[in-house]
Each structure stands twice: as C-alpha cells, then as structure tokens.
PDB file of C-alpha atoms in Angstrom:
ATOM      1  CA  UNK A   1     -18.112  13.424   9.433  1.00  0.00           C
ATOM      2  CA  UNK A   2     -15.028  11.461   8.422  1.00  0.00           C
ATOM      3  CA  UNK A   3     -13.340   9.384  11.124  1.00  0.00           C
ATOM      4  CA  UNK A   4     -10.226   7.226  10.943  1.00  0.00           C
ATOM      5  CA  UNK A   5     -10.301   4.141  13.153  1.00  0.00           C
ATOM      6  CA  UNK A   6      -6.977   2.510  13.997  1.00  0.00           C
ATOM      7  CA  UNK A   7      -6.775  -0.389  16.406  1.00  0.00           C
ATOM      8  CA  UNK A   8      -4.537  -2.924  18.107  1.00  0.00           C
ATOM      9  CA  UNK A   9      -1.210  -1.245  17.449  1.00  0.00           C
ATOM     10  CA  UNK A  10       0.562  -3.281  20.190  1.00  0.00           C
ATOM     11  CA  UNK A  11       3.575  -1.026  20.585  1.00  0.00           C
ATOM     12  CA  UNK A  12       6.696  -2.471  22.208  1.00  0.00           C
ATOM     13  CA  UNK A  13       9.886  -0.688  23.317  1.00  0.00           C
ATOM     14  CA  UNK A  14      12.041   0.582  20.443  1.00  0.00           C
ATOM     15  CA  UNK A  15      14.113  -2.089  18.784  1.00  0.00           C
ATOM     16  CA  UNK A  16      11.952  -5.002  19.950  1.00  0.00           C
ATOM     17  CA  UNK A  17      10.045  -7.152  17.491  1.00  0.00           C
ATOM     18  CA  UNK A  18       6.555  -8.571  17.889  1.00  0.00           C
ATOM     19  CA  UNK A  19       5.887 -11.705  15.845  1.00  0.00           C
ATOM     20  CA  UNK A  20       8.956 -10.850  13.810  1.00  0.00           C
ATOM     21  CA  UNK A  21       7.818  -7.323  12.940  1.00  0.00           C
ATOM     22  CA  UNK A  22       8.550  -3.856  14.305  1.00  0.00           C
ATOM     23  CA  UNK A  23       5.151  -2.704  15.577  1.00  0.00           C
ATOM     24  CA  UNK A  24       6.430   0.834  16.177  1.00  0.00           C
ATOM     25  CA  UNK A  25       7.707   1.174  12.602  1.00  0.00           C
ATOM     26  CA  UNK A  26       4.410  -0.168  11.282  1.00  0.00           C
ATOM     27  CA  UNK A  27       2.436   2.320  13.364  1.00  0.00           C
ATOM     28  CA  UNK A  28       4.584   5.196  12.137  1.00  0.00           C
ATOM     29  CA  UNK A  29       3.951   3.977   8.567  1.00  0.00           C
ATOM     30  CA  UNK A  30       0.232   3.944   9.329  1.00  0.00           C
ATOM     31  CA  UNK A  31       0.319   7.525  10.616  1.00  0.00           C
ATOM     32  CA  UNK A  32       2.216   8.713   7.554  1.00  0.00           C
ATOM     33  CA  UNK A  33      -0.348   7.000   5.315  1.00  0.00           C
ATOM     34  CA  UNK A  34      -3.261   8.634   7.143  1.00  0.00           C
ATOM     35  CA  UNK A  35      -1.575  12.033   6.899  1.00  0.00           C
ATOM     36  CA  UNK A  36      -1.066  11.593   3.158  1.00  0.00           C
ATOM     37  CA  UNK A  37      -4.468  10.201   2.210  1.00  0.00           C
ATOM     38  CA  UNK A  38      -6.912  11.329   4.903  1.00  0.00           C
ATOM     39  CA  UNK A  39      -5.710  14.614   6.361  1.00  0.00           C
ATOM     40  CA  UNK A  40      -9.254  15.904   5.746  1.00  0.00           C
ATOM     41  CA  UNK A  41     -10.693  13.575   8.399  1.00  0.00           C
ATOM     42  CA  UNK A  42     -12.302  15.155  11.457  1.00  0.00           C
ATOM     43  CA  UNK A  43     -10.993  12.708  14.042  1.00  0.00           C
ATOM     44  CA  UNK A  44      -8.833   9.633  14.584  1.00  0.00           C
ATOM     45  CA  UNK A  45      -9.933   7.005  17.111  1.00  0.00           C
ATOM     46  CA  UNK A  46      -7.504   4.305  18.255  1.00  0.00           C
ATOM     47  CA  UNK A  47      -9.603   1.553  19.813  1.00  0.00           C
ATOM     48  CA  UNK A  48      -7.263  -0.052  22.293  1.00  0.00           C
ATOM     49  CA  UNK A  49      -4.313  -2.363  22.742  1.00  0.00           C
ATOM     50  CA  UNK A  50      -2.140   0.687  22.398  1.00  0.00           C
ATOM     51  CA  UNK A  51       0.778  -1.312  23.806  1.00  0.00           C
ATOM     52  CA  UNK A  52       1.545  -5.002  24.035  1.00  0.00           C
ATOM     53  CA  UNK A  53       2.546  -5.066  27.706  1.00  0.00           C
ATOM     54  CA  UNK A  54       1.207  -1.825  29.160  1.00  0.00           C
ATOM     55  CA  UNK A  55       4.704  -0.530  29.930  1.00  0.00           C
ATOM     56  CA  UNK A  56       5.673   3.112  30.341  1.00  0.00           C
ATOM     57  CA  UNK A  57       8.309   3.037  27.602  1.00  0.00           C
ATOM     58  CA  UNK A  58       5.745   1.954  25.012  1.00  0.00           C
ATOM     59  CA  UNK A  59       3.266   4.665  26.037  1.00  0.00           C
ATOM     60  CA  UNK A  60       6.024   7.253  25.703  1.00  0.00           C
ATOM     61  CA  UNK A  61       6.713   5.939  22.199  1.00  0.00           C
ATOM     62  CA  UNK A  62       2.998   6.261  21.445  1.00  0.00           C
ATOM     63  CA  UNK A  63       3.014   9.884  22.600  1.00  0.00           C
ATOM     64  CA  UNK A  64       6.004  10.582  20.374  1.00  0.00           C
ATOM     65  CA  UNK A  65       4.383   8.889  17.362  1.00  0.00           C
ATOM     66  CA  UNK A  66       1.175  10.872  17.792  1.00  0.00           C
ATOM     67  CA  UNK A  67       3.088  14.150  17.459  1.00  0.00           C
ATOM     68  CA  UNK A  68       3.249  13.354  13.724  1.00  0.00           C
ATOM     69  CA  UNK A  69      -0.481  12.705  13.328  1.00  0.00           C
ATOM     70  CA  UNK A  70      -2.267  15.642  11.680  1.00  0.00           C
ATOM     71  CA  UNK A  71      -5.659  14.739  13.175  1.00  0.00           C
ATOM     72  CA  UNK A  72      -7.083  15.133  16.670  1.00  0.00           C
ATOM     73  CA  UNK A  73      -7.047  11.730  18.349  1.00  0.00           C
ATOM     74  CA  UNK A  74      -9.013   9.817  20.983  1.00  0.00           C
ATOM     75  CA  UNK A  75      -7.394   6.848  22.681  1.00  0.00           C
ATOM     76  CA  UNK A  76      -9.273   3.853  24.102  1.00  0.00           C
ATOM     77  CA  UNK A  77      -7.863   1.095  26.293  1.00  0.00           C
ATOM     78  CA  UNK A  78      -7.697  -2.588  25.424  1.00  0.00           C
ATOM     79  CA  UNK A  79      -6.946  -5.725  27.383  1.00  0.00           C
ATOM     80  CA  UNK A  80      -3.182  -5.325  26.812  1.00  0.00           C
ATOM     81  CA  UNK A  81      -3.163  -1.816  28.292  1.00  0.00           C
ATOM     82  CA  UNK A  82      -2.634  -0.634  31.863  1.00  0.00           C
ATOM     83  CA  UNK A  83      -4.839   2.241  32.976  1.00  0.00           C
ATOM     84  CA  UNK A  84      -2.580   3.829  35.665  1.00  0.00           C
ATOM     85  CA  UNK A  85       0.475   3.770  33.401  1.00  0.00           C
ATOM     86  CA  UNK A  86      -1.533   5.202  30.500  1.00  0.00           C
ATOM     87  CA  UNK A  87      -2.910   8.033  32.634  1.00  0.00           C
ATOM     88  CA  UNK A  88       0.596   8.898  33.781  1.00  0.00           C
ATOM     89  CA  UNK A  89       1.679   9.533  30.167  1.00  0.00           C
ATOM     90  CA  UNK A  90      -1.650  10.911  28.856  1.00  0.00           C
ATOM     91  CA  UNK A  91      -3.051  12.945  31.768  1.00  0.00           C
ATOM     92  CA  UNK A  92      -5.175  15.110  29.453  1.00  0.00           C
ATOM     93  CA  UNK A  93      -7.124  12.227  27.906  1.00  0.00           C
ATOM     94  CA  UNK A  94     -10.763  12.481  29.115  1.00  0.00           C
ATOM     95  CA  UNK A  95     -11.840  10.275  32.023  1.00  0.00           C
ATOM     96  CA  UNK A  96     -15.176   9.819  33.766  1.00  0.00           C
ATOM     97  CA  UNK A  97     -15.843  10.482  37.451  1.00  0.00           C
ATOM     98  CA  UNK A  98     -14.582   7.007  38.361  1.00  0.00           C
ATOM     99  CA  UNK A  99     -11.284   7.280  36.497  1.00  0.00           C
ATOM    100  CA  UNK A 100     -12.251   5.191  33.479  1.00  0.00           C
ATOM    101  CA  UNK A 101     -10.907   6.342  30.095  1.00  0.00           C
ATOM    102  CA  UNK A 102     -14.326   7.257  28.714  1.00  0.00           C
ATOM    103  CA  UNK A 103     -15.631  10.306  26.925  1.00  0.00           C
ATOM    104  CA  UNK A 104     -17.714  11.746  24.127  1.00  0.00           C
ATOM    105  CA  UNK A 105     -17.313  13.844  20.995  1.00  0.00           C
ATOM    106  CA  UNK A 106     -20.378  15.871  20.008  1.00  0.00           C
ATOM    107  CA  UNK A 107     -21.466  17.449  16.764  1.00  0.00           C
ATOM    108  CA  UNK A 108     -24.802  19.070  15.960  1.00  0.00           C
ATOM    109  CA  UNK A 109     -26.175  15.829  14.517  1.00  0.00           C
ATOM    110  CA  UNK A 110     -24.216  13.092  16.266  1.00  0.00           C
ATOM    111  CA  UNK A 111     -22.535  11.951  19.453  1.00  0.00           C
ATOM    112  CA  UNK A 112     -19.499   9.661  19.430  1.00  0.00           C
ATOM    113  CA  UNK A 113     -19.185   7.668  22.659  1.00  0.00           C
ATOM    114  CA  UNK A 114     -15.866   6.095  23.685  1.00  0.00           C
ATOM    115  CA  UNK A 115     -16.045   3.205  26.162  1.00  0.00           C
ATOM    116  CA  UNK A 116     -13.407   1.807  28.512  1.00  0.00           C
ATOM    117  CA  UNK A 117     -13.826  -2.004  28.529  1.00  0.00           C
ATOM    118  CA  UNK A 118     -10.474  -2.767  30.180  1.00  0.00           C
ATOM    119  CA  UNK A 119     -10.715  -4.997  33.275  1.00  0.00           C
ATOM    120  CA  UNK A 120      -7.691  -5.627  35.466  1.00  0.00           C
ATOM    121  CA  UNK A 121      -6.681  -9.272  35.737  1.00  0.00           C
ATOM    122  CA  UNK A 122      -8.423 -10.587  32.638  1.00  0.00           C
ATOM    123  CA  UNK A 123      -8.371 -10.246  28.857  1.00  0.00           C
ATOM    124  CA  UNK A 124     -12.179 -10.257  28.808  1.00  0.00           C
ATOM    125  CA  UNK A 125     -13.990  -7.007  28.249  1.00  0.00           C
ATOM    126  CA  UNK A 126     -16.136  -5.738  31.114  1.00  0.00           C
ATOM    127  CA  UNK A 127     -18.582  -2.914  31.760  1.00  0.00           C
ATOM    128  CA  UNK A 128     -19.083  -2.621  35.506  1.00  0.00           C
ATOM    129  CA  UNK A 129     -22.089  -0.950  37.120  1.00  0.00           C
ATOM    130  CA  UNK A 130     -20.352   2.449  37.110  1.00  0.00           C
ATOM    131  CA  UNK A 131     -19.451   2.261  33.434  1.00  0.00           C
ATOM    132  CA  UNK A 132     -22.939   1.118  32.458  1.00  0.00           C
ATOM    133  CA  UNK A 133     -24.488   3.958  34.456  1.00  0.00           C
ATOM    134  CA  UNK A 134     -22.194   6.435  32.683  1.00  0.00           C
ATOM    135  CA  UNK A 135     -23.187   5.034  29.272  1.00  0.00           C
ATOM    136  CA  UNK A 136     -26.858   5.259  30.247  1.00  0.00           C
ATOM    137  CA  UNK A 137     -26.410   8.982  30.943  1.00  0.00           C
ATOM    138  CA  UNK A 138     -24.450   9.608  27.752  1.00  0.00           C
ATOM    139  CA  UNK A 139     -27.115   7.934  25.609  1.00  0.00           C
ATOM    140  CA  UNK A 140     -29.889   9.810  27.402  1.00  0.00           C
ATOM    141  CA  UNK A 141     -28.140  13.158  26.916  1.00  0.00           C
ATOM    142  CA  UNK A 142     -27.707  12.456  23.202  1.00  0.00           C
ATOM    143  CA  UNK A 143     -31.459  12.662  22.752  1.00  0.00           C
ATOM    144  CA  UNK A 144     -32.424  12.374  19.094  1.00  0.00           C
ATOM    145  CA  UNK A 145     -28.867  12.693  17.823  1.00  0.00           C
ATOM    146  CA  UNK A 146     -27.315   9.637  16.191  1.00  0.00           C
ATOM    147  CA  UNK A 147     -24.851   7.839  18.484  1.00  0.00           C
ATOM    148  CA  UNK A 148     -21.736   6.032  17.280  1.00  0.00           C
ATOM    149  CA  UNK A 149     -20.328   3.703  19.915  1.00  0.00           C
ATOM    150  CA  UNK A 150     -16.608   2.869  20.040  1.00  0.00           C
ATOM    151  CA  UNK A 151     -15.115   0.140  22.249  1.00  0.00           C
ATOM    152  CA  UNK A 152     -12.168  -2.213  22.249  1.00  0.00           C
ATOM    153  CA  UNK A 153     -14.116  -5.421  22.883  1.00  0.00           C
ATOM    154  CA  UNK A 154     -17.077  -6.427  20.716  1.00  0.00           C
ATOM    155  CA  UNK A 155     -20.017  -7.433  22.943  1.00  0.00           C
ATOM    156  CA  UNK A 156     -21.071 -10.489  20.954  1.00  0.00           C
ATOM    157  CA  UNK A 157     -19.731 -13.631  19.324  1.00  0.00           C
ATOM    158  CA  UNK A 158     -18.235 -13.259  15.842  1.00  0.00           C
ATOM    159  CA  UNK A 159     -17.896 -16.995  15.111  1.00  0.00           C
ATOM    160  CA  UNK A 160     -14.195 -16.704  15.993  1.00  0.00           C
ATOM    161  CA  UNK A 161     -13.531 -19.169  18.822  1.00  0.00           C
ATOM    162  CA  UNK A 162     -10.033 -17.780  19.388  1.00  0.00           C
ATOM    163  CA  UNK A 163     -11.455 -14.375  20.357  1.00  0.00           C
ATOM    164  CA  UNK A 164     -15.099 -14.926  21.319  1.00  0.00           C
ATOM    165  CA  UNK A 165     -14.170 -16.292  24.739  1.00  0.00           C
ATOM    166  CA  UNK A 166     -12.621 -12.925  25.676  1.00  0.00           C
ATOM    167  CA  UNK A 167     -15.338 -10.686  24.250  1.00  0.00           C
ATOM    168  CA  UNK A 168     -17.280  -8.172  26.325  1.00  0.00           C
ATOM    169  CA  UNK A 169     -19.176 -10.086  29.029  1.00  0.00           C
ATOM    170  CA  UNK A 170     -21.981  -7.585  29.728  1.00  0.00           C
ATOM    171  CA  UNK A 171     -23.695  -8.244  26.406  1.00  0.00           C
ATOM    172  CA  UNK A 172     -27.187  -8.350  27.914  1.00  0.00           C
ATOM    173  CA  UNK A 173     -26.658  -5.128  29.894  1.00  0.00           C
ATOM    174  CA  UNK A 174     -25.352  -3.283  26.853  1.00  0.00           C
ATOM    175  CA  UNK A 175     -28.191  -4.617  24.740  1.00  0.00           C
ATOM    176  CA  UNK A 176     -30.705  -3.317  27.276  1.00  0.00           C
ATOM    177  CA  UNK A 177     -29.258   0.201  27.087  1.00  0.00           C
ATOM    178  CA  UNK A 178     -29.122   0.205  23.290  1.00  0.00           C
ATOM    179  CA  UNK A 179     -32.742  -0.914  23.158  1.00  0.00           C
ATOM    180  CA  UNK A 180     -33.820   1.546  25.857  1.00  0.00           C
ATOM    181  CA  UNK A 181     -32.479   4.651  24.128  1.00  0.00           C
ATOM    182  CA  UNK A 182     -32.809   3.592  20.494  1.00  0.00           C
ATOM    183  CA  UNK A 183     -30.223   6.068  19.201  1.00  0.00           C
ATOM    184  CA  UNK A 184     -27.113   3.904  18.699  1.00  0.00           C
ATOM    185  CA  UNK A 185     -26.664   3.924  14.961  1.00  0.00           C
ATOM    186  CA  UNK A 186     -23.411   1.986  14.599  1.00  0.00           C
ATOM    187  CA  UNK A 187     -20.837   0.207  16.789  1.00  0.00           C
ATOM    188  CA  UNK A 188     -17.087   0.113  16.069  1.00  0.00           C
ATOM    189  CA  UNK A 189     -14.682  -2.221  17.877  1.00  0.00           C
ATOM    190  CA  UNK A 190     -11.154  -3.595  17.746  1.00  0.00           C
ATOM    191  CA  UNK A 191      -9.714  -6.558  19.664  1.00  0.00           C
ATOM    192  CA  UNK A 192     -10.291  -9.301  17.089  1.00  0.00           C
ATOM    193  CA  UNK A 193      -7.573  -8.178  14.639  1.00  0.00           C
ATOM    194  CA  UNK A 194      -9.872  -8.831  11.686  1.00  0.00           C
ATOM    195  CA  UNK A 195     -12.215  -6.943   9.367  1.00  0.00           C
ATOM    196  CA  UNK A 196     -15.778  -8.001  10.039  1.00  0.00           C
ATOM    197  CA  UNK A 197     -19.228  -6.488   9.958  1.00  0.00           C
ATOM    198  CA  UNK A 198     -22.871  -7.306  10.393  1.00  0.00           C
ATOM    199  CA  UNK A 199     -25.728  -6.513  12.747  1.00  0.00           C
ATOM    200  CA  UNK A 200     -26.375  -7.190  16.429  1.00  0.00           C
ATOM    201  CA  UNK A 201     -30.092  -7.181  17.202  1.00  0.00           C
ATOM    202  CA  UNK A 202     -30.430  -4.835  14.237  1.00  0.00           C
ATOM    203  CA  UNK A 203     -27.562  -2.511  15.208  1.00  0.00           C
ATOM    204  CA  UNK A 204     -24.752  -2.518  12.614  1.00  0.00           C
ATOM    205  CA  UNK A 205     -21.178  -3.118  13.735  1.00  0.00           C
ATOM    206  CA  UNK A 206     -17.676  -3.258  12.279  1.00  0.00           C
ATOM    207  CA  UNK A 207     -14.285  -4.453  13.498  1.00  0.00           C
ATOM    208  CA  UNK A 208     -10.892  -3.501  12.101  1.00  0.00           C
ATOM    209  CA  UNK A 209      -7.547  -5.268  11.438  1.00  0.00           C
ATOM    210  CA  UNK A 210      -4.574  -4.458  13.632  1.00  0.00           C
ATOM    211  CA  UNK A 211      -1.554  -2.522  12.441  1.00  0.00           C
ATOM    212  CA  UNK A 212       1.017  -5.220  13.262  1.00  0.00           C
ATOM    213  CA  UNK A 213      -0.530  -8.716  13.279  1.00  0.00           C
ATOM    214  CA  UNK A 214      -3.909 -10.386  12.819  1.00  0.00           C
ATOM    215  CA  UNK A 215      -5.771 -13.420  14.168  1.00  0.00           C
ATOM    216  CA  UNK A 216      -6.201 -16.188  11.612  1.00  0.00           C
ATOM    217  CA  UNK A 217      -9.719 -16.725  10.282  1.00  0.00           C
ATOM    218  CA  UNK A 218     -10.228 -20.129  11.913  1.00  0.00           C
ATOM    219  CA  UNK A 219     -13.837 -21.126  12.535  1.00  0.00           C
ATOM    220  CA  UNK A 220     -13.032 -24.589  13.903  1.00  0.00           C
ATOM    221  CA  UNK A 221     -10.001 -23.961  16.141  1.00  0.00           C
ATOM    222  CA  UNK A 222      -9.024 -27.563  16.711  1.00  0.00           C
ATOM    223  CA  UNK A 223      -5.615 -26.430  18.004  1.00  0.00           C
ATOM    224  CA  UNK A 224      -4.156 -23.264  19.501  1.00  0.00           C
ATOM    225  CA  UNK A 225      -5.168 -19.846  18.223  1.00  0.00           C
ATOM    226  CA  UNK A 226      -2.926 -18.681  15.393  1.00  0.00           C
ATOM    227  CA  UNK A 227      -1.381 -15.280  14.826  1.00  0.00           C
ATOM    228  CA  UNK A 228      -1.422 -14.307  11.152  1.00  0.00           C
ATOM    229  CA  UNK A 229       0.761 -11.793   9.374  1.00  0.00           C
ATOM    230  CA  UNK A 230      -1.951 -10.783   6.917  1.00  0.00           C
ATOM    231  CA  UNK A 231      -1.690  -7.187   5.684  1.00  0.00           C
ATOM    232  CA  UNK A 232      -2.465  -4.514   8.283  1.00  0.00           C
ATOM    233  CA  UNK A 233      -5.139  -1.892   7.703  1.00  0.00           C
ATOM    234  CA  UNK A 234      -7.149   0.885   9.277  1.00  0.00           C
ATOM    235  CA  UNK A 235     -10.760   1.919   8.690  1.00  0.00           C
ATOM    236  CA  UNK A 236     -12.103   5.049   7.028  1.00  0.00           C
ATOM    237  CA  UNK A 237     -15.550   5.794   8.451  1.00  0.00           C
ATOM    238  CA  UNK A 238     -17.912   8.104   6.603  1.00  0.00           C
ATOM    239  CA  UNK A 239     -20.725   9.046   8.985  1.00  0.00           C
ATOM    240  CA  UNK A 240     -23.466  10.580   6.862  1.00  0.00           C
ATOM    241  CA  UNK A 241     -27.061  11.602   7.390  1.00  0.00           C
ATOM    242  CA  UNK A 242     -28.182   8.935   4.927  1.00  0.00           C
ATOM    243  CA  UNK A 243     -25.998   6.128   6.286  1.00  0.00           C
ATOM    244  CA  UNK A 244     -22.533   4.903   7.192  1.00  0.00           C
ATOM    245  CA  UNK A 245     -19.749   3.776   4.856  1.00  0.00           C
ATOM    246  CA  UNK A 246     -16.773   1.757   6.133  1.00  0.00           C
ATOM    247  CA  UNK A 247     -13.635   1.288   4.026  1.00  0.00           C
ATOM    248  CA  UNK A 248     -10.513  -0.647   5.016  1.00  0.00           C
ATOM    249  CA  UNK A 249      -7.279   0.948   3.811  1.00  0.00           C
ATOM    250  CA  UNK A 250      -4.384  -1.542   3.659  1.00  0.00           C
ATOM    251  CA  UNK A 251      -1.622   0.975   4.280  1.00  0.00           C
ATOM    252  CA  UNK A 252       1.286  -1.352   3.488  1.00  0.00           C
ATOM    253  CA  UNK A 253      -0.205  -2.865   0.344  1.00  0.00           C
ATOM    254  CA  UNK A 254       2.133  -2.741  -2.651  1.00  0.00           C
ATOM    255  CA  UNK A 255      -0.003  -4.611  -5.154  1.00  0.00           C
ATOM    256  CA  UNK A 256       0.445  -3.696  -8.804  1.00  0.00           C
ATOM    257  CA  UNK A 257      -2.063  -1.104 -10.056  1.00  0.00           C
ATOM    258  CA  UNK A 258      -3.308  -0.618 -13.596  1.00  0.00           C
ATOM    259  CA  UNK A 259      -5.332   2.207 -15.158  1.00  0.00           C
ATOM    260  CA  UNK A 260      -8.926   1.279 -15.997  1.00  0.00           C
ATOM    261  CA  UNK A 261     -10.883   3.207 -18.591  1.00  0.00           C
ATOM    262  CA  UNK A 262     -14.171   1.344 -18.472  1.00  0.00           C
TER     263      UNK A 262
END
C-alpha cells in the first residue's frame, strides 16, 4: 500500500500571508505535485493543523483545494483546528460515537487507525478515556493484521524543547495499549514541522515537515522557539509485507539536477 502523508498545512483566508508566505498557494502546489508524481497512491492522510486559526473560511478553502486531489483523503485534527467548525464543513468525515474525528481504513493485511488528539483550550495533545477506549477496540478488532497509527501529536519527546512540551500527554496510556495488542507496526505523526524518525519502546515512528513553515532544529532553546522557512515536504509511505519505507518529497525544491551514469 502506498500512502501520502501531508501535515501542518496551516491554511489562512485567501490573500493572507503566514510567516511571509501564502500557505494556501503552497498547499495547492503540494497537491499538484502529488497528482503529478504519486497519483498511483492508495490514500492521502493529512495529519492535522489543517488551518491556522480554525476559522470557517479556511476550512472552505481546504474543501476547495481537495477537489483537485486525485487521491481519496482522510483528515485529522491538530491543535490549531476547531472540531465543530471542521464538522460543519466536512460532515461526511468519519467520527466515533463521541463525536471525535477518528476512524479506520482496512485492507486484507493491514488496518490504518486515525486518532483525534485535539483538546479544546490547549495546544497539548490529549487522549481522553473515551478516545483510549475507542483505540483499544480498534486494535483488538485488527487481530493479527498490521496496524499503522496516525495522529497529529507524537506521544513522546523528540529532543525538541520547543515542541516536546505540547506533545501528547497520555504517553503511558498509549504505550499500555500498544504493548497489550502488539500489532502496531508503525506510528506517523505531524505537529513538530520536522522530519524525524526512530523507535518508541521498539515501535518505529516518523514525523513530517509542514507545507508552509517549519520549527528550527534547536536542541538547546535558550530563547524563544523559532519558526524556520526550510523547504516544505510531504512523506511517501510504502507499507509492505516485509517492512515500511518512508521518503520525504520536497515539492518546492528547485535544486540543479545532473544525469548520473554510474
């Protein structure tokens, strides 16, 4: 299965700039790039911070942009989103019994699980009792199939002080479920606006750059957190029986290219 992961698009009303850039124009460029290079993908997952301020105008722009995308899409919420406003514009996006924007995508061999880690009143990620109980059921139902878990917030520290303080807070609860079921093969998150990867108690994970702006790679953070205008990218996920491959496609890169004949 081939999946495109896009994250942290931070759309603002048309004509507005975010950190000096047009986030809507950049997202449209991203969609065009995906259509050109990865139209064979099975699914596109956008892992939250769909808008910068959770306003209706920006969600309507998102809906208009997605009309151009050639792939089926699943939308997750991030800390910059607003659940009621989102549901008003995207009433057909799957929700659980408690109104959280959560769902699954099943194949014969795998289950993709999409979590809602948005918590009103904070930029931290949260998984309340209801959301954890839902995840418990989804992992149990998956049985022996491989599970790929998508969320906006990573549940663990990434050595990035500017973002670690607003990570997912229910790390221990999530860890208990992953250990209990033993079928989570890989975890994919957004939120940190950086490419990173590694393992969490043996479970591999990856995060993805945003499409408009990034967070500077600052391990010391002696001053305020810094927004960086490093090149945007999305991830190309190859979910195979033998393993997982993650590529980052810098869709606005214009570096010189030269033929190589070995």
